[in-house]
Amino acid sequence: MSLKPPVVELTFPVAVLRLVLAMLCGLVIGYGRSRKARDAVLPTYMLVTLGAAMSVMVSLYEYQMLSGPWQDIVARVGVKFDTSRIASQVITGIGFLGAGIIIKTDHKQVRGLTTATGLFATVCLGIAAGLGFYDCLIIAMVMCTMVLNFMGPVESAIKRRLRNITMYIVYSDVDDIGTISQLIEDHDAQIMDIDVVRDAGIEDQSDSAVFTLRLSRKNHSHSAMLSSIAELSCVREVQELVF
């Protein structure tokens, strides 16, 4: 497939077209994320793509001016200009933004990775729109949309079939660990690790622990194991930790 060269001259219609395409990319990706009630919702993605497109267009405009109307001044002063400088700073800036989104929650879980990488991808889409790289823009937008909207259920289905499971369990007393461990062994599951913690956020400061198990080949249902543990009278809360 031959790629058509982008329009170099930044006329008003070309600028409008590129900004609208950048905004539409942010709209499409942000809409899918907002349906899942993520933190960075529709306006965030749209502003990120618009900002990235504008930064590249500013670079192109400055390059045109330095090589055109300002050429005599550039020759006298000796100005050196790199058209990729502003775009590279945008990538750096979105890195700081993504780092602020990624957080480590309780129970060894990390949140915000997909949102951060999604913002990074939308920045790259905005740069492509600003450069007029329409072929790459359309293909990348479709692929990003597919990954963000359809790979989540696929990943969950794969994880449910895995024999390894990590659970967060809140129980009444520290002696209840033995009862829980016995139930796990009755299901022919192997306890790989138990991380006992003290959760002051729970009423009466109930004890809690993170259990890492390897289920048996015959009984590897995650829901069955969670239901069996939840039925214990000493267990106040149980949830699977998905990393």
GROMACS .gro file of C-alpha atoms in nm:
model
  243
    1MET     CA    1   0.000   0.000   0.000
    2SER     CA    2   0.144   0.333  -0.104
    3LEU     CA    3   0.120   0.615   0.143
    4LYS     CA    4   0.019   0.956   0.016
    5PRO     CA    5   0.241   1.240   0.136
    6PRO     CA    6   0.067   1.473   0.381
    7VAL     CA    7  -0.032   1.825   0.282
    8VAL     CA    8   0.259   2.046   0.389
    9GLU     CA    9   0.102   2.388   0.347
   10LEU     CA   10  -0.105   2.471   0.655
   11THR     CA   11  -0.400   2.649   0.504
   12PHE     CA   12  -0.708   2.720   0.711
   13PRO     CA   13  -0.913   2.425   0.569
   14VAL     CA   14  -0.622   2.188   0.626
   15ALA     CA   15  -0.581   2.307   0.986
   16VAL     CA   16  -0.953   2.264   1.052
   17LEU     CA   17  -0.952   1.915   0.898
   18ARG     CA   18  -0.660   1.798   1.110
   19LEU     CA   19  -0.800   1.939   1.432
   20VAL     CA   20  -1.142   1.788   1.367
   21LEU     CA   21  -0.988   1.448   1.294
   22ALA     CA   22  -0.783   1.470   1.612
   23MET     CA   23  -1.092   1.561   1.813
   24LEU     CA   24  -1.290   1.273   1.657
   25CYS     CA   25  -1.014   1.028   1.751
   26GLY     CA   26  -1.029   1.145   2.110
   27LEU     CA   27  -1.408   1.127   2.097
   28VAL     CA   28  -1.415   0.767   1.973
   29ILE     CA   29  -1.160   0.637   2.223
   30GLY     CA   30  -1.284   0.849   2.512
   31TYR     CA   31  -1.643   0.739   2.457
   32GLY     CA   32  -1.548   0.375   2.498
   33ARG     CA   33  -1.359   0.451   2.818
   34SER     CA   34  -1.633   0.671   2.962
   35ARG     CA   35  -1.884   0.388   2.920
   36LYS     CA   36  -1.670   0.189   3.161
   37ALA     CA   37  -1.674   0.473   3.417
   38ARG     CA   38  -1.299   0.536   3.400
   39ASP     CA   39  -1.139   0.839   3.561
   40ALA     CA   40  -1.008   0.995   3.240
   41VAL     CA   41  -1.334   1.035   3.049
   42LEU     CA   42  -1.446   1.192   2.722
   43PRO     CA   43  -1.320   1.554   2.757
   44THR     CA   44  -0.976   1.436   2.870
   45TYR     CA   45  -0.914   1.221   2.562
   46MET     CA   46  -1.048   1.487   2.327
   47LEU     CA   47  -0.830   1.760   2.481
   48VAL     CA   48  -0.522   1.536   2.470
   49THR     CA   49  -0.560   1.464   2.098
   50LEU     CA   50  -0.638   1.828   2.020
   51GLY     CA   51  -0.338   1.948   2.215
   52ALA     CA   52  -0.106   1.700   2.047
   53ALA     CA   53  -0.235   1.795   1.701
   54MET     CA   54  -0.194   2.166   1.775
   55SER     CA   55   0.162   2.118   1.903
   56VAL     CA   56   0.266   1.947   1.580
   57MET     CA   57   0.089   2.207   1.366
   58VAL     CA   58   0.266   2.484   1.555
   59SER     CA   59   0.597   2.311   1.479
   60LEU     CA   60   0.507   2.284   1.110
   61TYR     CA   61   0.394   2.646   1.099
   62GLU     CA   62   0.715   2.766   1.260
   63TYR     CA   63   0.918   2.559   1.015
   64GLN     CA   64   0.730   2.714   0.722
   65MET     CA   65   0.790   3.062   0.855
   66LEU     CA   66   1.159   3.001   0.922
   67SER     CA   67   1.210   2.857   0.576
   68GLY     CA   68   0.989   3.120   0.408
   69PRO     CA   69   0.909   3.475   0.524
   70TRP     CA   70   1.164   3.467   0.806
   71GLN     CA   71   1.440   3.312   0.594
   72ASP     CA   72   1.653   3.627   0.580
   73ILE     CA   73   1.636   3.674   0.957
   74VAL     CA   74   1.728   3.308   1.011
   75ALA     CA   75   2.030   3.349   0.783
   76ARG     CA   76   2.153   3.654   0.974
   77VAL     CA   77   2.091   3.519   1.323
   78GLY     CA   78   2.174   3.157   1.252
   79VAL     CA   79   1.867   3.000   1.412
   80LYS     CA   80   1.856   2.624   1.425
   81PHE     CA   81   1.515   2.457   1.449
   82ASP     CA   82   1.405   2.097   1.498
   83THR     CA   83   1.046   2.031   1.390
   84SER     CA   84   1.019   1.728   1.619
   85ARG     CA   85   1.110   1.923   1.935
   86ILE     CA   86   0.759   2.026   2.041
   87ALA     CA   87   0.612   1.683   1.964
   88SER     CA   88   0.881   1.515   2.174
   89GLN     CA   89   0.798   1.744   2.465
   90VAL     CA   90   0.432   1.645   2.432
   91ILE     CA   91   0.531   1.280   2.468
   92THR     CA   92   0.732   1.370   2.778
   93GLY     CA   93   0.442   1.566   2.923
   94ILE     CA   94   0.191   1.286   2.876
   95GLY     CA   95   0.441   1.060   3.055
   96PHE     CA   96   0.411   1.275   3.368
   97LEU     CA   97   0.033   1.276   3.335
   98GLY     CA   98   0.024   0.899   3.298
   99ALA     CA   99   0.249   0.854   3.601
  100GLY     CA  100  -0.002   1.050   3.808
  101ILE     CA  101  -0.285   0.826   3.691
  102ILE     CA  102  -0.110   0.500   3.779
  103ILE     CA  103  -0.158   0.425   4.148
  104LYS     CA  104  -0.093   0.128   4.371
  105THR     CA  105  -0.400   0.042   4.572
  106ASP     CA  106  -0.438  -0.183   4.871
  107HIS     CA  107  -0.379  -0.556   4.845
  108LYS     CA  108  -0.088  -0.521   4.596
  109GLN     CA  109  -0.307  -0.406   4.309
  110VAL     CA  110  -0.209  -0.145   4.049
  111ARG     CA  111  -0.472   0.073   3.884
  112GLY     CA  112  -0.458   0.312   3.591
  113LEU     CA  113  -0.216   0.134   3.357
  114THR     CA  114  -0.469   0.099   3.075
  115THR     CA  115  -0.585   0.458   3.116
  116ALA     CA  116  -0.227   0.588   3.107
  117THR     CA  117  -0.135   0.387   2.799
  118GLY     CA  118  -0.463   0.490   2.637
  119LEU     CA  119  -0.374   0.856   2.686
  120PHE     CA  120  -0.029   0.791   2.540
  121ALA     CA  121  -0.189   0.629   2.234
  122THR     CA  122  -0.428   0.921   2.187
  123VAL     CA  123  -0.136   1.164   2.199
  124CYS     CA  124   0.027   0.971   1.917
  125LEU     CA  125  -0.302   0.982   1.725
  126GLY     CA  126  -0.314   1.358   1.773
  127ILE     CA  127   0.042   1.390   1.643
  128ALA     CA  128  -0.048   1.183   1.337
  129ALA     CA  129  -0.353   1.404   1.275
  130GLY     CA  130  -0.146   1.719   1.310
  131LEU     CA  131   0.108   1.588   1.059
  132GLY     CA  132  -0.164   1.486   0.814
  133PHE     CA  133  -0.063   1.118   0.829
  134TYR     CA  134  -0.422   1.013   0.763
  135ASP     CA  135  -0.354   0.651   0.661
  136CYS     CA  136  -0.179   0.574   0.989
  137LEU     CA  137  -0.433   0.778   1.184
  138ILE     CA  138  -0.738   0.583   1.068
  139ILE     CA  139  -0.578   0.240   1.105
  140ALA     CA  140  -0.433   0.321   1.449
  141MET     CA  141  -0.762   0.465   1.573
  142VAL     CA  142  -0.950   0.148   1.475
  143MET     CA  143  -0.689  -0.074   1.638
  144CYS     CA  144  -0.679   0.133   1.959
  145THR     CA  145  -1.057   0.123   1.980
  146MET     CA  146  -1.060  -0.255   1.939
  147VAL     CA  147  -0.793  -0.305   2.205
  148LEU     CA  148  -0.955  -0.077   2.464
  149ASN     CA  149  -1.314  -0.194   2.411
  150PHE     CA  150  -1.288  -0.562   2.325
  151MET     CA  151  -0.971  -0.699   2.484
  152GLY     CA  152  -1.099  -0.652   2.840
  153PRO     CA  153  -1.359  -0.934   2.821
  154VAL     CA  154  -1.109  -1.155   2.639
  155GLU     CA  155  -0.848  -1.099   2.911
  156SER     CA  156  -1.103  -1.170   3.185
  157ALA     CA  157  -1.207  -1.495   3.014
  158ILE     CA  158  -0.844  -1.604   2.992
  159LYS     CA  159  -0.774  -1.522   3.356
  160ARG     CA  160  -1.081  -1.717   3.470
  161ARG     CA  161  -0.935  -2.026   3.306
  162LEU     CA  162  -0.601  -1.994   3.482
  163ARG     CA  163  -0.534  -2.214   3.782
  164ASN     CA  164  -0.367  -1.936   3.982
  165ILE     CA  165  -0.597  -1.714   4.188
  166THR     CA  166  -0.531  -1.437   4.438
  167MET     CA  167  -0.799  -1.354   4.695
  168TYR     CA  168  -0.843  -1.087   4.958
  169ILE     CA  169  -1.024  -1.228   5.262
  170VAL     CA  170  -1.150  -1.043   5.570
  171TYR     CA  171  -1.213  -1.273   5.868
  172SER     CA  172  -1.312  -1.239   6.232
  173ASP     CA  173  -1.004  -1.366   6.411
  174VAL     CA  174  -0.650  -1.460   6.322
  175ASP     CA  175  -0.725  -1.821   6.421
  176ASP     CA  176  -0.969  -1.836   6.129
  177ILE     CA  177  -0.676  -1.866   5.890
  178GLY     CA  178  -0.657  -2.234   5.981
  179THR     CA  179  -1.026  -2.284   5.897
  180ILE     CA  180  -0.986  -2.109   5.564
  181SER     CA  181  -0.669  -2.300   5.482
  182GLN     CA  182  -0.838  -2.631   5.561
  183LEU     CA  183  -1.125  -2.550   5.326
  184ILE     CA  184  -0.878  -2.464   5.052
  185GLU     CA  185  -0.696  -2.793   5.099
  186ASP     CA  186  -1.028  -2.980   5.089
  187HIS     CA  187  -1.075  -2.841   4.739
  188ASP     CA  188  -0.734  -2.989   4.642
  189ALA     CA  189  -0.589  -2.640   4.597
  190GLN     CA  190  -0.233  -2.550   4.688
  191ILE     CA  191  -0.162  -2.242   4.902
  192MET     CA  192   0.132  -2.060   4.747
  193ASP     CA  193   0.143  -1.759   4.980
  194ILE     CA  194  -0.048  -1.594   5.266
  195ASP     CA  195   0.010  -1.225   5.334
  196VAL     CA  196  -0.158  -1.130   5.663
  197VAL     CA  197  -0.241  -0.759   5.702
  198ARG     CA  198  -0.419  -0.540   5.954
  199ASP     CA  199  -0.692  -0.334   5.790
  200ALA     CA  200  -0.791  -0.042   6.008
  201GLY     CA  201  -1.049   0.070   5.755
  202ILE     CA  202  -1.280  -0.220   5.837
  203GLU     CA  203  -1.516  -0.195   6.131
  204ASP     CA  204  -1.378  -0.347   6.452
  205GLN     CA  205  -1.038  -0.362   6.278
  206SER     CA  206  -1.102  -0.708   6.136
  207ASP     CA  207  -0.804  -0.912   6.030
  208SER     CA  208  -0.749  -0.972   5.662
  209ALA     CA  209  -0.508  -1.158   5.439
  210VAL     CA  210  -0.417  -1.203   5.075
  211PHE     CA  211  -0.420  -1.569   4.972
  212THR     CA  212  -0.238  -1.682   4.659
  213LEU     CA  213  -0.355  -2.025   4.545
  214ARG     CA  214  -0.302  -2.275   4.268
  215LEU     CA  215  -0.621  -2.462   4.197
  216SER     CA  216  -0.637  -2.827   4.102
  217ARG     CA  217  -0.678  -2.938   3.742
  218LYS     CA  218  -1.017  -3.096   3.811
  219ASN     CA  219  -1.157  -2.807   4.014
  220HIS     CA  220  -1.013  -2.484   3.874
  221SER     CA  221  -1.327  -2.271   3.890
  222HIS     CA  222  -1.253  -1.934   4.048
  223SER     CA  223  -1.618  -1.865   4.129
  224ALA     CA  224  -1.661  -2.203   4.303
  225MET     CA  225  -1.363  -2.136   4.528
  226LEU     CA  226  -1.482  -1.785   4.611
  227SER     CA  227  -1.834  -1.908   4.688
  228SER     CA  228  -1.708  -2.184   4.918
  229ILE     CA  229  -1.494  -1.943   5.118
  230ALA     CA  230  -1.775  -1.686   5.136
  231GLU     CA  231  -2.003  -1.947   5.295
  232LEU     CA  232  -1.774  -1.980   5.598
  233SER     CA  233  -1.925  -1.810   5.904
  234CYS     CA  234  -1.590  -1.659   6.001
  235VAL     CA  235  -1.543  -1.485   5.666
  236ARG     CA  236  -1.676  -1.129   5.643
  237GLU     CA  237  -1.558  -1.045   5.293
  238VAL     CA  238  -1.385  -1.218   5.003
  239GLN     CA  239  -1.291  -1.088   4.664
  240GLU     CA  240  -1.064  -1.193   4.383
  241LEU     CA  241  -0.772  -0.965   4.306
  242VAL     CA  242  -0.717  -0.922   3.934
  243PHE     CA  243  -0.378  -0.781   3.831
   0.00000   0.00000   0.00000
